[in-house]
mmCIF file of C-alpha atoms and ligand atoms in Angstrom:
data_model
loop_
_atom_site.group_PDB
_atom_site.id
_atom_site.type_symbol
_atom_site.label_atom_id
_atom_site.label_comp_id
_atom_site.label_asym_id
_atom_site.label_seq_id
_atom_site.Cartn_x
_atom_site.Cartn_y
_atom_site.Cartn_z
ATOM 1 C CA UNK O 1 0.000 0.000 0.000
ATOM 2 C CA UNK O 2 1.107 3.555 -0.635
ATOM 3 C CA UNK O 3 2.231 5.511 2.434
ATOM 4 C CA UNK O 4 3.730 8.979 2.887
ATOM 5 C CA UNK O 5 7.208 7.434 2.399
ATOM 6 C CA UNK O 6 6.302 6.745 -1.252
ATOM 7 C CA UNK O 7 5.428 10.390 -1.941
ATOM 8 C CA UNK O 8 8.357 12.426 -3.260
ATOM 9 C CA UNK O 9 8.799 15.957 -1.892
ATOM 10 C CA UNK O 10 9.512 19.440 -3.233
ATOM 11 C CA UNK O 11 13.001 19.535 -4.732
ATOM 12 C CA UNK O 12 12.731 16.099 -6.369
ATOM 13 C CA UNK O 13 13.225 16.686 -10.132
ATOM 14 C CA UNK O 14 10.332 14.414 -11.167
ATOM 15 C CA UNK O 15 7.887 16.991 -9.731
ATOM 16 C CA UNK O 16 9.159 19.453 -12.342
ATOM 17 C CA UNK O 17 8.884 17.136 -15.374
ATOM 18 C CA UNK O 18 6.041 17.147 -17.900
ATOM 19 C CA UNK O 19 4.660 13.629 -17.498
ATOM 20 C CA UNK O 20 4.230 11.252 -20.450
ATOM 21 C CA UNK O 21 0.849 10.449 -21.999
ATOM 22 C CA UNK O 22 -0.195 6.891 -21.151
ATOM 23 C CA UNK O 23 -0.813 4.458 -24.036
ATOM 24 C CA UNK O 24 -4.125 2.599 -23.938
ATOM 25 C CA UNK O 25 -4.908 -0.089 -22.952
ATOM 26 C CA UNK O 26 -3.181 0.368 -19.613
ATOM 27 C CA UNK O 27 -0.598 -2.214 -18.616
ATOM 28 C CA UNK O 28 -1.483 -4.248 -15.531
ATOM 29 C CA UNK O 29 1.164 -2.283 -13.663
ATOM 30 C CA UNK O 30 -0.416 1.070 -14.612
ATOM 31 C CA UNK O 31 -3.851 -0.215 -13.616
ATOM 32 C CA UNK O 32 -2.448 -1.369 -10.271
ATOM 33 C CA UNK O 33 -0.855 2.060 -9.767
ATOM 34 C CA UNK O 34 -4.187 3.801 -10.373
ATOM 35 C CA UNK O 35 -5.931 1.501 -7.916
ATOM 36 C CA UNK O 36 -3.202 2.027 -5.312
ATOM 37 C CA UNK O 37 -3.426 5.825 -5.702
ATOM 38 C CA UNK O 38 -7.184 5.860 -5.118
ATOM 39 C CA UNK O 39 -6.804 3.453 -2.182
ATOM 40 C CA UNK O 40 -4.198 5.781 -0.630
ATOM 41 C CA UNK O 41 -6.675 8.671 -0.746
ATOM 42 C CA UNK O 42 -9.445 6.568 0.801
ATOM 43 C CA UNK O 43 -7.069 5.302 3.524
ATOM 44 C CA UNK O 44 -5.855 8.845 4.190
ATOM 45 C CA UNK O 45 -9.429 9.935 4.897
ATOM 46 C CA UNK O 46 -10.140 6.956 7.196
ATOM 47 C CA UNK O 47 -9.318 8.076 10.752
ATOM 48 C CA UNK O 48 -8.039 4.669 11.857
ATOM 49 C CA UNK O 49 -5.889 4.040 8.766
ATOM 50 C CA UNK O 50 -4.634 7.630 8.717
ATOM 51 C CA UNK O 51 -3.538 7.375 12.337
ATOM 52 C CA UNK O 52 -2.116 3.859 12.015
ATOM 53 C CA UNK O 53 -0.029 4.656 8.938
ATOM 54 C CA UNK O 54 0.493 8.394 9.666
ATOM 55 C CA UNK O 55 -1.175 9.517 6.433
ATOM 56 C CA UNK O 56 -2.033 13.178 5.624
ATOM 57 C CA UNK O 57 -5.691 13.431 4.617
ATOM 58 C CA UNK O 58 -5.543 13.687 0.836
ATOM 59 C CA UNK O 59 -8.176 14.518 -1.779
ATOM 60 C CA UNK O 60 -6.025 14.137 -4.866
ATOM 61 C CA UNK O 61 -2.770 12.528 -5.977
ATOM 62 C CA UNK O 62 -0.792 12.540 -9.243
ATOM 63 C CA UNK O 63 1.534 9.744 -10.417
ATOM 64 C CA UNK O 64 4.593 12.051 -10.548
ATOM 65 C CA UNK O 65 4.230 12.394 -6.758
ATOM 66 C CA UNK O 66 5.112 8.681 -6.622
ATOM 67 C CA UNK O 67 8.083 9.304 -8.923
ATOM 68 C CA UNK O 68 6.146 7.888 -11.897
ATOM 69 C CA UNK O 69 6.170 10.473 -14.686
ATOM 70 C CA UNK O 70 2.890 9.406 -16.281
ATOM 71 C CA UNK O 71 -0.365 11.342 -16.855
ATOM 72 C CA UNK O 72 -2.428 9.485 -14.234
ATOM 73 C CA UNK O 73 -4.262 11.228 -11.375
ATOM 74 C CA UNK O 74 -6.576 10.014 -8.623
ATOM 75 C CA UNK O 75 -9.303 12.088 -6.945
ATOM 76 C CA UNK O 76 -11.328 11.293 -3.844
ATOM 77 C CA UNK O 77 -13.294 14.353 -2.798
ATOM 78 C CA UNK O 78 -15.625 13.785 0.150
ATOM 79 C CA UNK O 79 -19.188 14.970 -0.027
ATOM 80 C CA UNK O 80 -19.813 18.182 1.893
ATOM 81 C CA UNK O 81 -22.758 16.897 3.857
ATOM 82 C CA UNK O 82 -21.217 14.350 6.233
ATOM 83 C CA UNK O 83 -24.096 11.863 6.304
ATOM 84 C CA UNK O 84 -24.023 11.416 2.503
ATOM 85 C CA UNK O 85 -22.242 8.092 2.031
ATOM 86 C CA UNK O 86 -20.866 8.499 -1.493
ATOM 87 C CA UNK O 87 -18.011 10.962 -2.058
ATOM 88 C CA UNK O 88 -18.742 13.742 -4.531
ATOM 89 C CA UNK O 89 -15.896 12.642 -6.831
ATOM 90 C CA UNK O 90 -13.891 9.433 -6.599
ATOM 91 C CA UNK O 91 -12.011 8.231 -9.654
ATOM 92 C CA UNK O 92 -8.725 7.590 -11.471
ATOM 93 C CA UNK O 93 -8.194 9.695 -14.613
ATOM 94 C CA UNK O 94 -5.766 8.798 -17.396
ATOM 95 C CA UNK O 95 -4.492 11.532 -19.752
ATOM 96 C CA UNK O 96 -6.820 14.162 -18.244
ATOM 97 C CA UNK O 97 -7.090 17.376 -20.242
ATOM 98 C CA UNK O 98 -8.901 20.647 -19.564
ATOM 99 C CA UNK O 99 -10.823 21.251 -22.804
ATOM 100 C CA UNK O 100 -12.654 24.404 -21.710
ATOM 101 C CA UNK O 101 -12.991 26.612 -18.665
ATOM 102 C CA UNK O 102 -14.908 29.586 -17.261
ATOM 103 C CA UNK O 103 -13.660 33.128 -17.670
ATOM 104 C CA UNK O 104 -14.448 33.464 -13.952
ATOM 105 C CA UNK O 105 -11.526 32.641 -11.671
ATOM 106 C CA UNK O 106 -11.612 31.342 -8.095
ATOM 107 C CA UNK O 107 -9.309 30.473 -5.212
ATOM 108 C CA UNK O 108 -9.589 28.719 -1.850
ATOM 109 C CA UNK O 109 -9.961 31.133 1.055
ATOM 110 C CA UNK O 110 -7.320 29.208 3.044
ATOM 111 C CA UNK O 111 -4.913 28.863 0.135
ATOM 112 C CA UNK O 112 -3.501 25.478 -0.833
ATOM 113 C CA UNK O 113 -1.076 22.884 0.454
ATOM 114 C CA UNK O 114 0.386 19.792 -1.170
ATOM 115 C CA UNK O 115 1.187 16.220 -0.137
ATOM 116 C CA UNK O 116 4.620 16.824 -1.684
ATOM 117 C CA UNK O 117 5.255 20.104 0.154
ATOM 118 C CA UNK O 118 6.194 19.967 3.849
ATOM 119 C CA UNK O 119 5.804 23.655 4.556
ATOM 120 C CA UNK O 120 3.023 26.225 4.655
ATOM 121 C CA UNK O 121 3.006 28.578 1.667
ATOM 122 C CA UNK O 122 0.414 31.274 2.338
ATOM 123 C CA UNK O 123 -1.402 33.025 -0.461
ATOM 124 C CA UNK O 124 -4.254 32.754 -2.910
ATOM 125 C CA UNK O 125 -3.823 30.202 -5.741
ATOM 126 C CA UNK O 126 -6.024 31.637 -8.503
ATOM 127 C CA UNK O 127 -7.560 28.990 -10.748
ATOM 128 C CA UNK O 128 -10.627 28.599 -13.045
ATOM 129 C CA UNK O 129 -13.986 28.460 -11.213
ATOM 130 C CA UNK O 130 -15.319 25.868 -13.679
ATOM 131 C CA UNK O 131 -13.510 23.410 -15.982
ATOM 132 C CA UNK O 132 -14.570 20.808 -18.528
ATOM 133 C CA UNK O 133 -12.150 17.849 -18.436
ATOM 134 C CA UNK O 134 -11.740 15.062 -20.962
ATOM 135 C CA UNK O 135 -10.085 11.884 -19.638
ATOM 136 C CA UNK O 136 -9.937 8.111 -19.990
ATOM 137 C CA UNK O 137 -10.910 5.759 -17.188
ATOM 138 C CA UNK O 138 -8.782 2.702 -16.494
ATOM 139 C CA UNK O 139 -10.880 0.613 -18.878
ATOM 140 C CA UNK O 140 -10.034 3.016 -21.683
ATOM 141 C CA UNK O 141 -13.484 4.608 -21.798
ATOM 142 C CA UNK O 142 -13.360 8.333 -22.648
ATOM 143 C CA UNK O 143 -15.306 10.740 -20.423
ATOM 144 C CA UNK O 144 -16.101 14.443 -20.459
ATOM 145 C CA UNK O 145 -16.752 15.935 -17.014
ATOM 146 C CA UNK O 146 -17.771 19.436 -15.942
ATOM 147 C CA UNK O 147 -16.501 20.422 -12.483
ATOM 148 C CA UNK O 148 -16.885 23.606 -10.469
ATOM 149 C CA UNK O 149 -15.801 25.141 -7.159
ATOM 150 C CA UNK O 150 -13.734 22.890 -4.868
ATOM 151 C CA UNK O 151 -13.738 19.896 -7.237
ATOM 152 C CA UNK O 152 -12.515 22.136 -10.063
ATOM 153 C CA UNK O 153 -9.719 23.432 -7.799
ATOM 154 C CA UNK O 154 -8.641 19.908 -6.869
ATOM 155 C CA UNK O 155 -8.483 18.656 -10.453
ATOM 156 C CA UNK O 156 -6.530 21.741 -11.604
ATOM 157 C CA UNK O 157 -4.049 21.165 -8.741
ATOM 158 C CA UNK O 158 -3.568 17.539 -9.893
ATOM 159 C CA UNK O 159 -3.331 18.355 -13.615
ATOM 160 C CA UNK O 160 -0.686 20.954 -12.672
ATOM 161 C CA UNK O 161 1.365 18.097 -11.159
ATOM 162 C CA UNK O 162 1.444 16.127 -14.445
ATOM 163 C CA UNK O 163 2.667 19.348 -16.109
ATOM 164 C CA UNK O 164 5.454 19.921 -13.533
ATOM 165 C CA UNK O 165 3.646 22.868 -11.919
ATOM 166 C CA UNK O 166 3.445 23.337 -8.118
ATOM 167 C CA UNK O 167 0.640 25.320 -6.416
ATOM 168 C CA UNK O 168 3.027 27.976 -5.116
ATOM 169 C CA UNK O 169 4.084 28.770 -8.715
ATOM 170 C CA UNK O 170 0.716 30.568 -8.932
ATOM 171 C CA UNK O 171 1.231 32.699 -5.805
ATOM 172 C CA UNK O 172 2.362 36.283 -6.357
ATOM 173 C CA UNK O 173 5.161 36.422 -3.780
ATOM 174 C CA UNK O 174 5.164 40.227 -3.809
ATOM 175 C CA UNK O 175 1.511 40.196 -2.732
ATOM 176 C CA UNK O 176 0.328 36.645 -1.930
ATOM 177 C CA UNK O 177 -3.280 37.718 -1.303
ATOM 178 C CA UNK O 178 -3.545 39.913 -4.352
ATOM 179 C CA UNK O 179 -6.640 39.113 -6.330
ATOM 180 C CA UNK O 180 -7.845 40.856 -9.438
ATOM 181 C CA UNK O 181 -11.264 42.356 -8.917
ATOM 182 C CA UNK O 182 -13.629 39.467 -9.579
ATOM 183 C CA UNK O 183 -11.965 36.293 -8.248
ATOM 184 C CA UNK O 184 -14.459 34.124 -6.326
ATOM 185 C CA UNK O 185 -13.038 33.187 -2.913
ATOM 186 C CA UNK O 186 -14.212 29.667 -2.031
ATOM 187 C CA UNK O 187 -14.754 28.961 1.693
HETATM 188 C C1 LIG H 201 -2.174 18.787 0.995
HETATM 189 C C2 LIG H 201 -3.450 18.478 1.745
HETATM 190 C C3 LIG H 201 -3.646 19.508 2.831
HETATM 191 C C4 LIG H 201 -3.326 17.088 2.367
HETATM 192 C C5 LIG H 201 -4.649 18.552 0.800
HETATM 193 N N1 LIG H 201 -5.858 18.223 1.511
HETATM 194 C C6 LIG H 201 -6.765 19.209 1.661
HETATM 195 O O1 LIG H 201 -6.572 20.334 1.180
HETATM 196 N N2 LIG H 201 -7.900 19.005 2.395
HETATM 197 C C7 LIG H 201 -8.634 17.870 2.590
HETATM 198 C C8 LIG H 201 -8.079 16.648 2.938
HETATM 199 C C9 LIG H 201 -8.939 15.573 3.132
HETATM 200 F F1 LIG H 201 -8.462 14.386 3.446
HETATM 201 C C10 LIG H 201 -10.288 15.698 2.986
HETATM 202 C C11 LIG H 201 -10.786 16.940 2.622
HETATM 203 F F2 LIG H 201 -12.087 17.058 2.456
HETATM 204 C C12 LIG H 201 -9.983 18.014 2.435
HETATM 205 C C13 LIG H 201 -4.522 17.617 -0.400
HETATM 206 O O2 LIG H 201 -4.818 16.447 -0.267
HETATM 207 N N3 LIG H 201 -4.100 18.161 -1.588
HETATM 208 C C14 LIG H 201 -3.877 17.209 -2.670
HETATM 209 C C15 LIG H 201 -2.456 17.232 -3.190
HETATM 210 O O3 LIG H 201 -1.509 17.669 -2.562
HETATM 211 N N4 LIG H 201 -2.358 16.727 -4.408
HETATM 212 O O4 LIG H 201 -1.185 16.689 -5.048
HETATM 213 C C16 LIG H 201 -3.888 19.577 -1.858
HETATM 214 C C17 LIG H 201 -5.226 20.283 -2.143
HETATM 215 C C18 LIG H 201 -4.973 21.777 -2.376
HETATM 216 C C19 LIG H 201 -6.080 22.234 -3.268
HETATM 217 C C20 LIG H 201 -6.624 21.045 -3.931
HETATM 218 C C21 LIG H 201 -5.951 19.826 -3.402
HETATM 219 ZN ZN1 LIG H 202 -0.150 18.461 -4.700
#
């Protein structure tokens, strides 16, 4: 199973590479990797597993964070209302691509962190409020998905990783909380 020891940290060159497109059908190894990535996210959000294996609660993970420079990401975004059983978004995406996005930008009120970054980097990370993403699932089926708000932020953070971009690259160091007039601030 994947633990925090398998996640490479800021400074590792693989985090700055543009990851390779994945040929379809996936090899068994690539399929196993996708499964393991999604399982890590589920484990990280399970209080017992997170405590037992010292996992940081994660909502998204990209293969380059496991030192695998391939365009595979996993997302496991819990549903806002706690009693809803199903998460709002739980999937592995192969060769994900943003095919359109809103003019409207947004950022998380509390800024962002990263499983590969062991320090706090304050500031607003301005992203698109809404995105339309094309991707393949692990069976090779193509999907087109419209996401907004927090889910859109998460997927943009993960797609950045397969392009060698880190969240703090988007922060204006001279004024970390600078926002152009109409950026939606997501609570
Ligand atoms: C870096 C970390 C703080 C662990 C961040 N989690 C998070 O922001 N909140 C969170 C965690 C949960 F488990 C359940 C929940 F509803 C919310 C995260 O997983 N990522 C993913 C990452 O580092 N991917 O490479 C960073 C987030 C910043 C904005 C979107 C993803
Ligand atoms: Zn990250």
